[in-house]
């Protein structure tokens, strides 16, 4: 009887591991193969494998006539840009290391089947409307995990933006930080530098699958990422 019980306990311990695959790099350390640039921006992989994102625009195309008014400027300034994985994912664990300069707003998107469609100011098309009836930024269609400096905002770094604010004080300023996202059908759990930051059940009506995106929030955004890897659950 004792032997059977020990075997049963061993099998119970092994089962969860069987549903989790090995960690895989999402960035190959050389180029953007497997990723899709969305919006007016520049992404580059440095020699050490660090991913750098910054804004870029053609002044002549953006503002063909001068002067411009405040409304035109604000519409341009607040327009987002993104970098998305070509693949889509269901349940997974995601590990990302990031560095934000002072006063920068960024984020990580999950389950956004629009791929930033409305945030980059594209016109409606059938492919997006067939995936979701929701409109707005990726935070309104899928979910955005907030990355922001300073870390004293309404939604600090690690927040499930619009759903659950993170604890403050977890992010190290002007330094590399670690973000971990546990994405399950019934919850999203986030850790910053190994500490629990936020957890939310999300919206049951939203997609359970989608790509992973890296955000350039506005025209001043400059951000760096490294060691981006994922462990899918089957």
PDB file of N, CA, C and O in Angstrom, residues 149-215:
ATOM      1  N   UNK A 149       8.032  54.612 -16.355  1.00  0.00           N
ATOM      2  CA  UNK A 149       8.898  55.308 -15.406  1.00  0.00           C
ATOM      3  C   UNK A 149       8.419  56.766 -15.310  1.00  0.00           C
ATOM      4  O   UNK A 149       8.155  57.396 -16.343  1.00  0.00           O
ATOM      5  N   UNK A 150       8.287  57.320 -14.086  1.00  0.00           N
ATOM      6  CA  UNK A 150       8.578  56.682 -12.798  1.00  0.00           C
ATOM      7  C   UNK A 150       7.494  55.689 -12.403  1.00  0.00           C
ATOM      8  O   UNK A 150       6.401  55.681 -12.967  1.00  0.00           O
ATOM      9  N   UNK A 151       7.819  54.869 -11.390  1.00  0.00           N
ATOM     10  CA  UNK A 151       6.947  53.772 -10.993  1.00  0.00           C
ATOM     11  C   UNK A 151       5.970  54.197  -9.895  1.00  0.00           C
ATOM     12  O   UNK A 151       5.774  53.480  -8.922  1.00  0.00           O
ATOM     13  N   UNK A 152       5.373  55.367 -10.079  1.00  0.00           N
ATOM     14  CA  UNK A 152       4.409  55.852  -9.081  1.00  0.00           C
ATOM     15  C   UNK A 152       3.114  56.313  -9.739  1.00  0.00           C
ATOM     16  O   UNK A 152       2.423  57.184  -9.231  1.00  0.00           O
ATOM     17  N   UNK A 153       2.808  55.715 -10.883  1.00  0.00           N
ATOM     18  CA  UNK A 153       1.624  56.091 -11.645  1.00  0.00           C
ATOM     19  C   UNK A 153       0.394  55.357 -11.116  1.00  0.00           C
ATOM     20  O   UNK A 153       0.474  54.493 -10.238  1.00  0.00           O
ATOM     21  N   UNK A 154      -0.758  55.696 -11.686  1.00  0.00           N
ATOM     22  CA  UNK A 154      -1.988  54.988 -11.320  1.00  0.00           C
ATOM     23  C   UNK A 154      -1.851  53.496 -11.622  1.00  0.00           C
ATOM     24  O   UNK A 154      -2.318  52.648 -10.858  1.00  0.00           O
ATOM     25  N   UNK A 155      -1.214  53.184 -12.763  1.00  0.00           N
ATOM     26  CA  UNK A 155      -0.922  51.801 -13.121  1.00  0.00           C
ATOM     27  C   UNK A 155       0.591  51.655 -13.236  1.00  0.00           C
ATOM     28  O   UNK A 155       1.165  51.882 -14.304  1.00  0.00           O
ATOM     29  N   UNK A 156       1.273  51.279 -12.154  1.00  0.00           N
ATOM     30  CA  UNK A 156       2.734  51.138 -12.180  1.00  0.00           C
ATOM     31  C   UNK A 156       3.165  49.961 -13.056  1.00  0.00           C
ATOM     32  O   UNK A 156       2.342  49.146 -13.507  1.00  0.00           O
ATOM     33  N   UNK A 157       4.450  49.844 -13.260  1.00  0.00           N
ATOM     34  CA  UNK A 157       4.981  48.715 -14.025  1.00  0.00           C
ATOM     35  C   UNK A 157       4.545  47.391 -13.397  1.00  0.00           C
ATOM     36  O   UNK A 157       4.602  47.222 -12.182  1.00  0.00           O
ATOM     37  N   UNK A 158       4.109  46.482 -14.262  1.00  0.00           N
ATOM     38  CA  UNK A 158       3.609  45.197 -13.794  1.00  0.00           C
ATOM     39  C   UNK A 158       2.103  45.135 -13.688  1.00  0.00           C
ATOM     40  O   UNK A 158       1.533  44.058 -13.467  1.00  0.00           O
ATOM     41  N   UNK A 159       1.418  46.273 -13.862  1.00  0.00           N
ATOM     42  CA  UNK A 159      -0.048  46.301 -13.813  1.00  0.00           C
ATOM     43  C   UNK A 159      -0.643  45.588 -15.028  1.00  0.00           C
ATOM     44  O   UNK A 159      -0.086  45.624 -16.128  1.00  0.00           O
ATOM     45  N   UNK A 160      -1.787  44.958 -14.821  1.00  0.00           N
ATOM     46  CA  UNK A 160      -2.621  44.536 -15.948  1.00  0.00           C
ATOM     47  C   UNK A 160      -3.476  45.754 -16.262  1.00  0.00           C
ATOM     48  O   UNK A 160      -4.496  46.000 -15.630  1.00  0.00           O
ATOM     49  N   UNK A 161      -3.011  46.551 -17.192  1.00  0.00           N
ATOM     50  CA  UNK A 161      -3.552  47.890 -17.425  1.00  0.00           C
ATOM     51  C   UNK A 161      -5.069  47.864 -17.615  1.00  0.00           C
ATOM     52  O   UNK A 161      -5.593  47.026 -18.363  1.00  0.00           O
ATOM     53  N   UNK A 162      -5.749  48.747 -16.919  1.00  0.00           N
ATOM     54  CA  UNK A 162      -7.204  48.904 -16.883  1.00  0.00           C
ATOM     55  C   UNK A 162      -7.905  47.869 -16.018  1.00  0.00           C
ATOM     56  O   UNK A 162      -9.082  48.028 -15.707  1.00  0.00           O
ATOM     57  N   UNK A 163      -7.197  46.808 -15.607  1.00  0.00           N
ATOM     58  CA  UNK A 163      -7.823  45.745 -14.815  1.00  0.00           C
ATOM     59  C   UNK A 163      -7.313  45.700 -13.375  1.00  0.00           C
ATOM     60  O   UNK A 163      -8.109  45.638 -12.446  1.00  0.00           O
ATOM     61  N   UNK A 164      -6.005  45.713 -13.192  1.00  0.00           N
ATOM     62  CA  UNK A 164      -5.459  45.575 -11.848  1.00  0.00           C
ATOM     63  C   UNK A 164      -4.135  46.324 -11.740  1.00  0.00           C
ATOM     64  O   UNK A 164      -3.188  46.021 -12.462  1.00  0.00           O
ATOM     65  N   UNK A 165      -4.101  47.320 -10.842  1.00  0.00           N
ATOM     66  CA  UNK A 165      -2.867  48.067 -10.612  1.00  0.00           C
ATOM     67  C   UNK A 165      -1.864  47.212  -9.852  1.00  0.00           C
ATOM     68  O   UNK A 165      -2.230  46.430  -8.972  1.00  0.00           O
ATOM     69  N   UNK A 166      -0.591  47.356 -10.210  1.00  0.00           N
ATOM     70  CA  UNK A 166       0.474  46.610  -9.539  1.00  0.00           C
ATOM     71  C   UNK A 166       0.895  47.309  -8.257  1.00  0.00           C
ATOM     72  O   UNK A 166       0.570  48.480  -8.015  1.00  0.00           O
ATOM     73  N   UNK A 167       1.627  46.582  -7.442  1.00  0.00           N
ATOM     74  CA  UNK A 167       2.267  47.194  -6.285  1.00  0.00           C
ATOM     75  C   UNK A 167       3.351  48.152  -6.776  1.00  0.00           C
ATOM     76  O   UNK A 167       3.970  47.927  -7.816  1.00  0.00           O
ATOM     77  N   UNK A 168       3.584  49.205  -6.036  1.00  0.00           N
ATOM     78  CA  UNK A 168       4.639  50.143  -6.404  1.00  0.00           C
ATOM     79  C   UNK A 168       5.959  49.735  -5.757  1.00  0.00           C
ATOM     80  O   UNK A 168       5.990  48.940  -4.820  1.00  0.00           O
ATOM     81  N   UNK A 169       7.041  50.290  -6.278  1.00  0.00           N
ATOM     82  CA  UNK A 169       8.344  50.056  -5.682  1.00  0.00           C
ATOM     83  C   UNK A 169       9.036  48.781  -6.107  1.00  0.00           C
ATOM     84  O   UNK A 169      10.109  48.459  -5.579  1.00  0.00           O
ATOM     85  N   UNK A 170       8.470  48.041  -7.051  1.00  0.00           N
ATOM     86  CA  UNK A 170       9.093  46.797  -7.491  1.00  0.00           C
ATOM     87  C   UNK A 170      10.127  47.020  -8.586  1.00  0.00           C
ATOM     88  O   UNK A 170      11.065  46.241  -8.733  1.00  0.00           O
ATOM     89  N   UNK A 171       9.959  48.077  -9.349  1.00  0.00           N
ATOM     90  CA  UNK A 171      10.838  48.357 -10.474  1.00  0.00           C
ATOM     91  C   UNK A 171      12.058  49.149 -10.018  1.00  0.00           C
ATOM     92  O   UNK A 171      11.954  50.083  -9.231  1.00  0.00           O
ATOM     93  N   UNK A 172      13.223  48.783 -10.571  1.00  0.00           N
ATOM     94  CA  UNK A 172      14.466  49.513 -10.286  1.00  0.00           C
ATOM     95  C   UNK A 172      14.644  50.593 -11.355  1.00  0.00           C
ATOM     96  O   UNK A 172      14.649  50.276 -12.549  1.00  0.00           O
ATOM     97  N   UNK A 173      14.788  51.869 -10.949  1.00  0.00           N
ATOM     98  CA  UNK A 173      14.945  52.932 -11.945  1.00  0.00           C
ATOM     99  C   UNK A 173      16.315  52.892 -12.612  1.00  0.00           C
ATOM    100  O   UNK A 173      17.316  52.547 -11.993  1.00  0.00           O
ATOM    101  N   UNK A 174      16.314  53.199 -13.913  1.00  0.00           N
ATOM    102  CA  UNK A 174      17.553  53.310 -14.695  1.00  0.00           C
ATOM    103  C   UNK A 174      18.394  52.040 -14.598  1.00  0.00           C
ATOM    104  O   UNK A 174      19.623  52.091 -14.500  1.00  0.00           O
ATOM    105  N   UNK A 175      17.736  50.889 -14.621  1.00  0.00           N
ATOM    106  CA  UNK A 175      18.422  49.606 -14.517  1.00  0.00           C
ATOM    107  C   UNK A 175      17.603  48.541 -15.232  1.00  0.00           C
ATOM    108  O   UNK A 175      16.426  48.740 -15.539  1.00  0.00           O
ATOM    109  N   UNK A 176      18.229  47.409 -15.481  1.00  0.00           N
ATOM    110  CA  UNK A 176      17.507  46.290 -16.065  1.00  0.00           C
ATOM    111  C   UNK A 176      16.560  45.684 -15.038  1.00  0.00           C
ATOM    112  O   UNK A 176      16.919  45.541 -13.861  1.00  0.00           O
ATOM    113  N   UNK A 177      15.356  45.363 -15.479  1.00  0.00           N
ATOM    114  CA  UNK A 177      14.339  44.747 -14.639  1.00  0.00           C
ATOM    115  C   UNK A 177      13.838  43.476 -15.303  1.00  0.00           C
ATOM    116  O   UNK A 177      13.889  43.336 -16.528  1.00  0.00           O
ATOM    117  N   UNK A 178      13.314  42.568 -14.499  1.00  0.00           N
ATOM    118  CA  UNK A 178      12.761  41.318 -14.997  1.00  0.00           C
ATOM    119  C   UNK A 178      11.246  41.316 -14.846  1.00  0.00           C
ATOM    120  O   UNK A 178      10.723  41.648 -13.774  1.00  0.00           O
ATOM    121  N   UNK A 179      10.555  40.975 -15.921  1.00  0.00           N
ATOM    122  CA  UNK A 179       9.098  40.866 -15.907  1.00  0.00           C
ATOM    123  C   UNK A 179       8.717  39.445 -16.294  1.00  0.00           C
ATOM    124  O   UNK A 179       9.242  38.894 -17.263  1.00  0.00           O
ATOM    125  N   UNK A 180       7.804  38.852 -15.542  1.00  0.00           N
ATOM    126  CA  UNK A 180       7.306  37.515 -15.838  1.00  0.00           C
ATOM    127  C   UNK A 180       5.787  37.560 -15.915  1.00  0.00           C
ATOM    128  O   UNK A 180       5.126  38.095 -15.019  1.00  0.00           O
ATOM    129  N   UNK A 181       5.251  37.012 -16.989  1.00  0.00           N
ATOM    130  CA  UNK A 181       3.802  36.979 -17.204  1.00  0.00           C
ATOM    131  C   UNK A 181       3.358  35.526 -17.272  1.00  0.00           C
ATOM    132  O   UNK A 181       3.868  34.750 -18.083  1.00  0.00           O
ATOM    133  N   UNK A 182       2.402  35.183 -16.430  1.00  0.00           N
ATOM    134  CA  UNK A 182       1.794  33.854 -16.450  1.00  0.00           C
ATOM    135  C   UNK A 182       0.402  34.020 -17.047  1.00  0.00           C
ATOM    136  O   UNK A 182      -0.499  34.557 -16.414  1.00  0.00           O
ATOM    137  N   UNK A 183       0.239  33.590 -18.272  1.00  0.00           N
ATOM    138  CA  UNK A 183      -1.025  33.768 -18.992  1.00  0.00           C
ATOM    139  C   UNK A 183      -1.777  32.443 -19.040  1.00  0.00           C
ATOM    140  O   UNK A 183      -1.315  31.473 -19.650  1.00  0.00           O
ATOM    141  N   UNK A 184      -2.922  32.409 -18.376  1.00  0.00           N
ATOM    142  CA  UNK A 184      -3.797  31.243 -18.373  1.00  0.00           C
ATOM    143  C   UNK A 184      -5.193  31.677 -18.830  1.00  0.00           C
ATOM    144  O   UNK A 184      -5.537  32.858 -18.787  1.00  0.00           O
ATOM    145  N   UNK A 185      -6.010  30.735 -19.233  1.00  0.00           N
ATOM    146  CA  UNK A 185      -7.344  31.075 -19.717  1.00  0.00           C
ATOM    147  C   UNK A 185      -8.172  31.819 -18.678  1.00  0.00           C
ATOM    148  O   UNK A 185      -9.006  32.662 -19.025  1.00  0.00           O
ATOM    149  N   UNK A 186      -7.956  31.503 -17.400  1.00  0.00           N
ATOM    150  CA  UNK A 186      -8.784  32.102 -16.348  1.00  0.00           C
ATOM    151  C   UNK A 186      -8.078  33.156 -15.511  1.00  0.00           C
ATOM    152  O   UNK A 186      -8.651  33.689 -14.575  1.00  0.00           O
ATOM    153  N   UNK A 187      -6.816  33.496 -15.855  1.00  0.00           N
ATOM    154  CA  UNK A 187      -6.123  34.515 -15.080  1.00  0.00           C
ATOM    155  C   UNK A 187      -4.857  34.978 -15.793  1.00  0.00           C
ATOM    156  O   UNK A 187      -4.312  34.273 -16.652  1.00  0.00           O
ATOM    157  N   UNK A 188      -4.417  36.162 -15.393  1.00  0.00           N
ATOM    158  CA  UNK A 188      -3.128  36.704 -15.819  1.00  0.00           C
ATOM    159  C   UNK A 188      -2.395  37.106 -14.549  1.00  0.00           C
ATOM    160  O   UNK A 188      -2.918  37.890 -13.750  1.00  0.00           O
ATOM    161  N   UNK A 189      -1.217  36.582 -14.363  1.00  0.00           N
ATOM    162  CA  UNK A 189      -0.431  36.878 -13.163  1.00  0.00           C
ATOM    163  C   UNK A 189       0.912  37.465 -13.590  1.00  0.00           C
ATOM    164  O   UNK A 189       1.542  36.963 -14.517  1.00  0.00           O
ATOM    165  N   UNK A 190       1.338  38.540 -12.904  1.00  0.00           N
ATOM    166  CA  UNK A 190       2.548  39.258 -13.293  1.00  0.00           C
ATOM    167  C   UNK A 190       3.488  39.375 -12.094  1.00  0.00           C
ATOM    168  O   UNK A 190       3.048  39.647 -10.974  1.00  0.00           O
ATOM    169  N   UNK A 191       4.786  39.190 -12.356  1.00  0.00           N
ATOM    170  CA  UNK A 191       5.814  39.408 -11.350  1.00  0.00           C
ATOM    171  C   UNK A 191       6.853  40.384 -11.900  1.00  0.00           C
ATOM    172  O   UNK A 191       7.182  40.334 -13.087  1.00  0.00           O
ATOM    173  N   UNK A 192       7.344  41.263 -11.033  1.00  0.00           N
ATOM    174  CA  UNK A 192       8.410  42.196 -11.390  1.00  0.00           C
ATOM    175  C   UNK A 192       9.580  41.929 -10.457  1.00  0.00           C
ATOM    176  O   UNK A 192       9.435  41.974  -9.235  1.00  0.00           O
ATOM    177  N   UNK A 193      10.730  41.614 -11.054  1.00  0.00           N
ATOM    178  CA  UNK A 193      11.939  41.298 -10.280  1.00  0.00           C
ATOM    179  C   UNK A 193      11.677  40.230  -9.215  1.00  0.00           C
ATOM    180  O   UNK A 193      12.157  40.310  -8.082  1.00  0.00           O
ATOM    181  N   UNK A 194      10.875  39.238  -9.596  1.00  0.00           N
ATOM    182  CA  UNK A 194      10.618  38.095  -8.738  1.00  0.00           C
ATOM    183  C   UNK A 194       9.519  38.273  -7.712  1.00  0.00           C
ATOM    184  O   UNK A 194       9.151  37.321  -7.022  1.00  0.00           O
ATOM    185  N   UNK A 195       8.962  39.480  -7.610  1.00  0.00           N
ATOM    186  CA  UNK A 195       7.915  39.755  -6.622  1.00  0.00           C
ATOM    187  C   UNK A 195       6.551  39.820  -7.302  1.00  0.00           C
ATOM    188  O   UNK A 195       6.420  40.354  -8.413  1.00  0.00           O
ATOM    189  N   UNK A 196       5.516  39.285  -6.643  1.00  0.00           N
ATOM    190  CA  UNK A 196       4.161  39.365  -7.181  1.00  0.00           C
ATOM    191  C   UNK A 196       3.759  40.823  -7.363  1.00  0.00           C
ATOM    192  O   UNK A 196       3.860  41.634  -6.436  1.00  0.00           O
ATOM    193  N   UNK A 197       3.292  41.160  -8.569  1.00  0.00           N
ATOM    194  CA  UNK A 197       2.922  42.538  -8.877  1.00  0.00           C
ATOM    195  C   UNK A 197       1.420  42.709  -9.037  1.00  0.00           C
ATOM    196  O   UNK A 197       0.830  43.624  -8.454  1.00  0.00           O
ATOM    197  N   UNK A 198       0.778  41.859  -9.831  1.00  0.00           N
ATOM    198  CA  UNK A 198      -0.658  42.004 -10.088  1.00  0.00           C
ATOM    199  C   UNK A 198      -1.214  40.695 -10.617  1.00  0.00           C
ATOM    200  O   UNK A 198      -0.501  39.878 -11.201  1.00  0.00           O
ATOM    201  N   UNK A 199      -2.515  40.522 -10.425  1.00  0.00           N
ATOM    202  CA  UNK A 199      -3.212  39.344 -10.941  1.00  0.00           C
ATOM    203  C   UNK A 199      -4.632  39.739 -11.296  1.00  0.00           C
ATOM    204  O   UNK A 199      -5.272  40.515 -10.576  1.00  0.00           O
ATOM    205  N   UNK A 200      -5.125  39.239 -12.430  1.00  0.00           N
ATOM    206  CA  UNK A 200      -6.482  39.564 -12.866  1.00  0.00           C
ATOM    207  C   UNK A 200      -7.074  38.414 -13.650  1.00  0.00           C
ATOM    208  O   UNK A 200      -6.367  37.719 -14.393  1.00  0.00           O
ATOM    209  N   UNK A 201      -8.368  38.230 -13.495  1.00  0.00           N
ATOM    210  CA  UNK A 201      -9.093  37.234 -14.298  1.00  0.00           C
ATOM    211  C   UNK A 201      -9.374  37.769 -15.699  1.00  0.00           C
ATOM    212  O   UNK A 201      -9.719  37.014 -16.601  1.00  0.00           O
ATOM    213  N   UNK A 202      -9.236  39.088 -15.887  1.00  0.00           N
ATOM    214  CA  UNK A 202      -9.483  39.673 -17.194  1.00  0.00           C
ATOM    215  C   UNK A 202     -10.952  39.679 -17.564  1.00  0.00           C
ATOM    216  O   UNK A 202     -11.835  39.628 -16.714  1.00  0.00           O
ATOM    217  N   UNK A 203     -11.196  39.747 -18.851  1.00  0.00           N
ATOM    218  CA  UNK A 203     -12.544  39.786 -19.395  1.00  0.00           C
ATOM    219  C   UNK A 203     -12.823  38.460 -20.097  1.00  0.00           C
ATOM    220  O   UNK A 203     -12.158  38.132 -21.084  1.00  0.00           O
ATOM    221  N   UNK A 204     -13.791  37.674 -19.626  1.00  0.00           N
ATOM    222  CA  UNK A 204     -14.043  36.353 -20.226  1.00  0.00           C
ATOM    223  C   UNK A 204     -14.477  36.415 -21.684  1.00  0.00           C
ATOM    224  O   UNK A 204     -14.423  35.407 -22.388  1.00  0.00           O
ATOM    225  N   UNK A 205     -14.893  37.592 -22.148  1.00  0.00           N
ATOM    226  CA  UNK A 205     -15.334  37.722 -23.526  1.00  0.00           C
ATOM    227  C   UNK A 205     -14.174  37.985 -24.495  1.00  0.00           C
ATOM    228  O   UNK A 205     -14.343  37.904 -25.709  1.00  0.00           O
ATOM    229  N   UNK A 206     -13.012  38.291 -23.963  1.00  0.00           N
ATOM    230  CA  UNK A 206     -11.879  38.582 -24.839  1.00  0.00           C
ATOM    231  C   UNK A 206     -11.168  37.301 -25.266  1.00  0.00           C
ATOM    232  O   UNK A 206     -11.298  36.262 -24.634  1.00  0.00           O
ATOM    233  N   UNK A 207     -10.400  37.411 -26.347  1.00  0.00           N
ATOM    234  CA  UNK A 207      -9.703  36.257 -26.895  1.00  0.00           C
ATOM    235  C   UNK A 207      -8.763  35.635 -25.864  1.00  0.00           C
ATOM    236  O   UNK A 207      -8.147  36.334 -25.058  1.00  0.00           O
ATOM    237  N   UNK A 208      -8.654  34.334 -25.892  1.00  0.00           N
ATOM    238  CA  UNK A 208      -7.738  33.607 -25.016  1.00  0.00           C
ATOM    239  C   UNK A 208      -6.391  33.374 -25.689  1.00  0.00           C
ATOM    240  O   UNK A 208      -5.464  32.853 -25.083  1.00  0.00           O
ATOM    241  N   UNK A 209      -6.295  33.732 -26.961  1.00  0.00           N
ATOM    242  CA  UNK A 209      -5.057  33.545 -27.712  1.00  0.00           C
ATOM    243  C   UNK A 209      -4.696  34.834 -28.438  1.00  0.00           C
ATOM    244  O   UNK A 209      -5.534  35.730 -28.598  1.00  0.00           O
ATOM    245  N   UNK A 210      -3.465  34.906 -28.900  1.00  0.00           N
ATOM    246  CA  UNK A 210      -3.033  36.065 -29.657  1.00  0.00           C
ATOM    247  C   UNK A 210      -1.522  36.192 -29.651  1.00  0.00           C
ATOM    248  O   UNK A 210      -0.820  35.417 -29.000  1.00  0.00           O
ATOM    249  N   UNK A 211      -0.998  37.197 -30.359  1.00  0.00           N
ATOM    250  CA  UNK A 211       0.451  37.410 -30.404  1.00  0.00           C
ATOM    251  C   UNK A 211       0.943  38.121 -29.146  1.00  0.00           C
ATOM    252  O   UNK A 211       0.151  38.548 -28.307  1.00  0.00           O
ATOM    253  N   UNK A 212       2.236  38.253 -29.040  1.00  0.00           N
ATOM    254  CA  UNK A 212       2.865  39.029 -27.981  1.00  0.00           C
ATOM    255  C   UNK A 212       3.459  40.280 -28.614  1.00  0.00           C
ATOM    256  O   UNK A 212       4.124  40.208 -29.660  1.00  0.00           O
ATOM    257  N   UNK A 213       3.190  41.449 -28.007  1.00  0.00           N
ATOM    258  CA  UNK A 213       3.640  42.700 -28.588  1.00  0.00           C
ATOM    259  C   UNK A 213       4.461  43.533 -27.618  1.00  0.00           C
ATOM    260  O   UNK A 213       4.261  43.480 -26.405  1.00  0.00           O
ATOM    261  N   UNK A 214       5.390  44.318 -28.171  1.00  0.00           N
ATOM    262  CA  UNK A 214       6.214  45.247 -27.407  1.00  0.00           C
ATOM    263  C   UNK A 214       5.857  46.660 -27.856  1.00  0.00           C
ATOM    264  O   UNK A 214       5.858  46.958 -29.051  1.00  0.00           O
ATOM    265  N   UNK A 215       5.585  47.528 -26.903  1.00  0.00           N
ATOM    266  CA  UNK A 215       4.999  48.833 -27.208  1.00  0.00           C
ATOM    267  C   UNK A 215       6.004  49.980 -27.198  1.00  0.00           C
ATOM    268  O   UNK A 215       6.886  50.049 -26.341  1.00  0.00           O
TER     269      UNK A 215
END
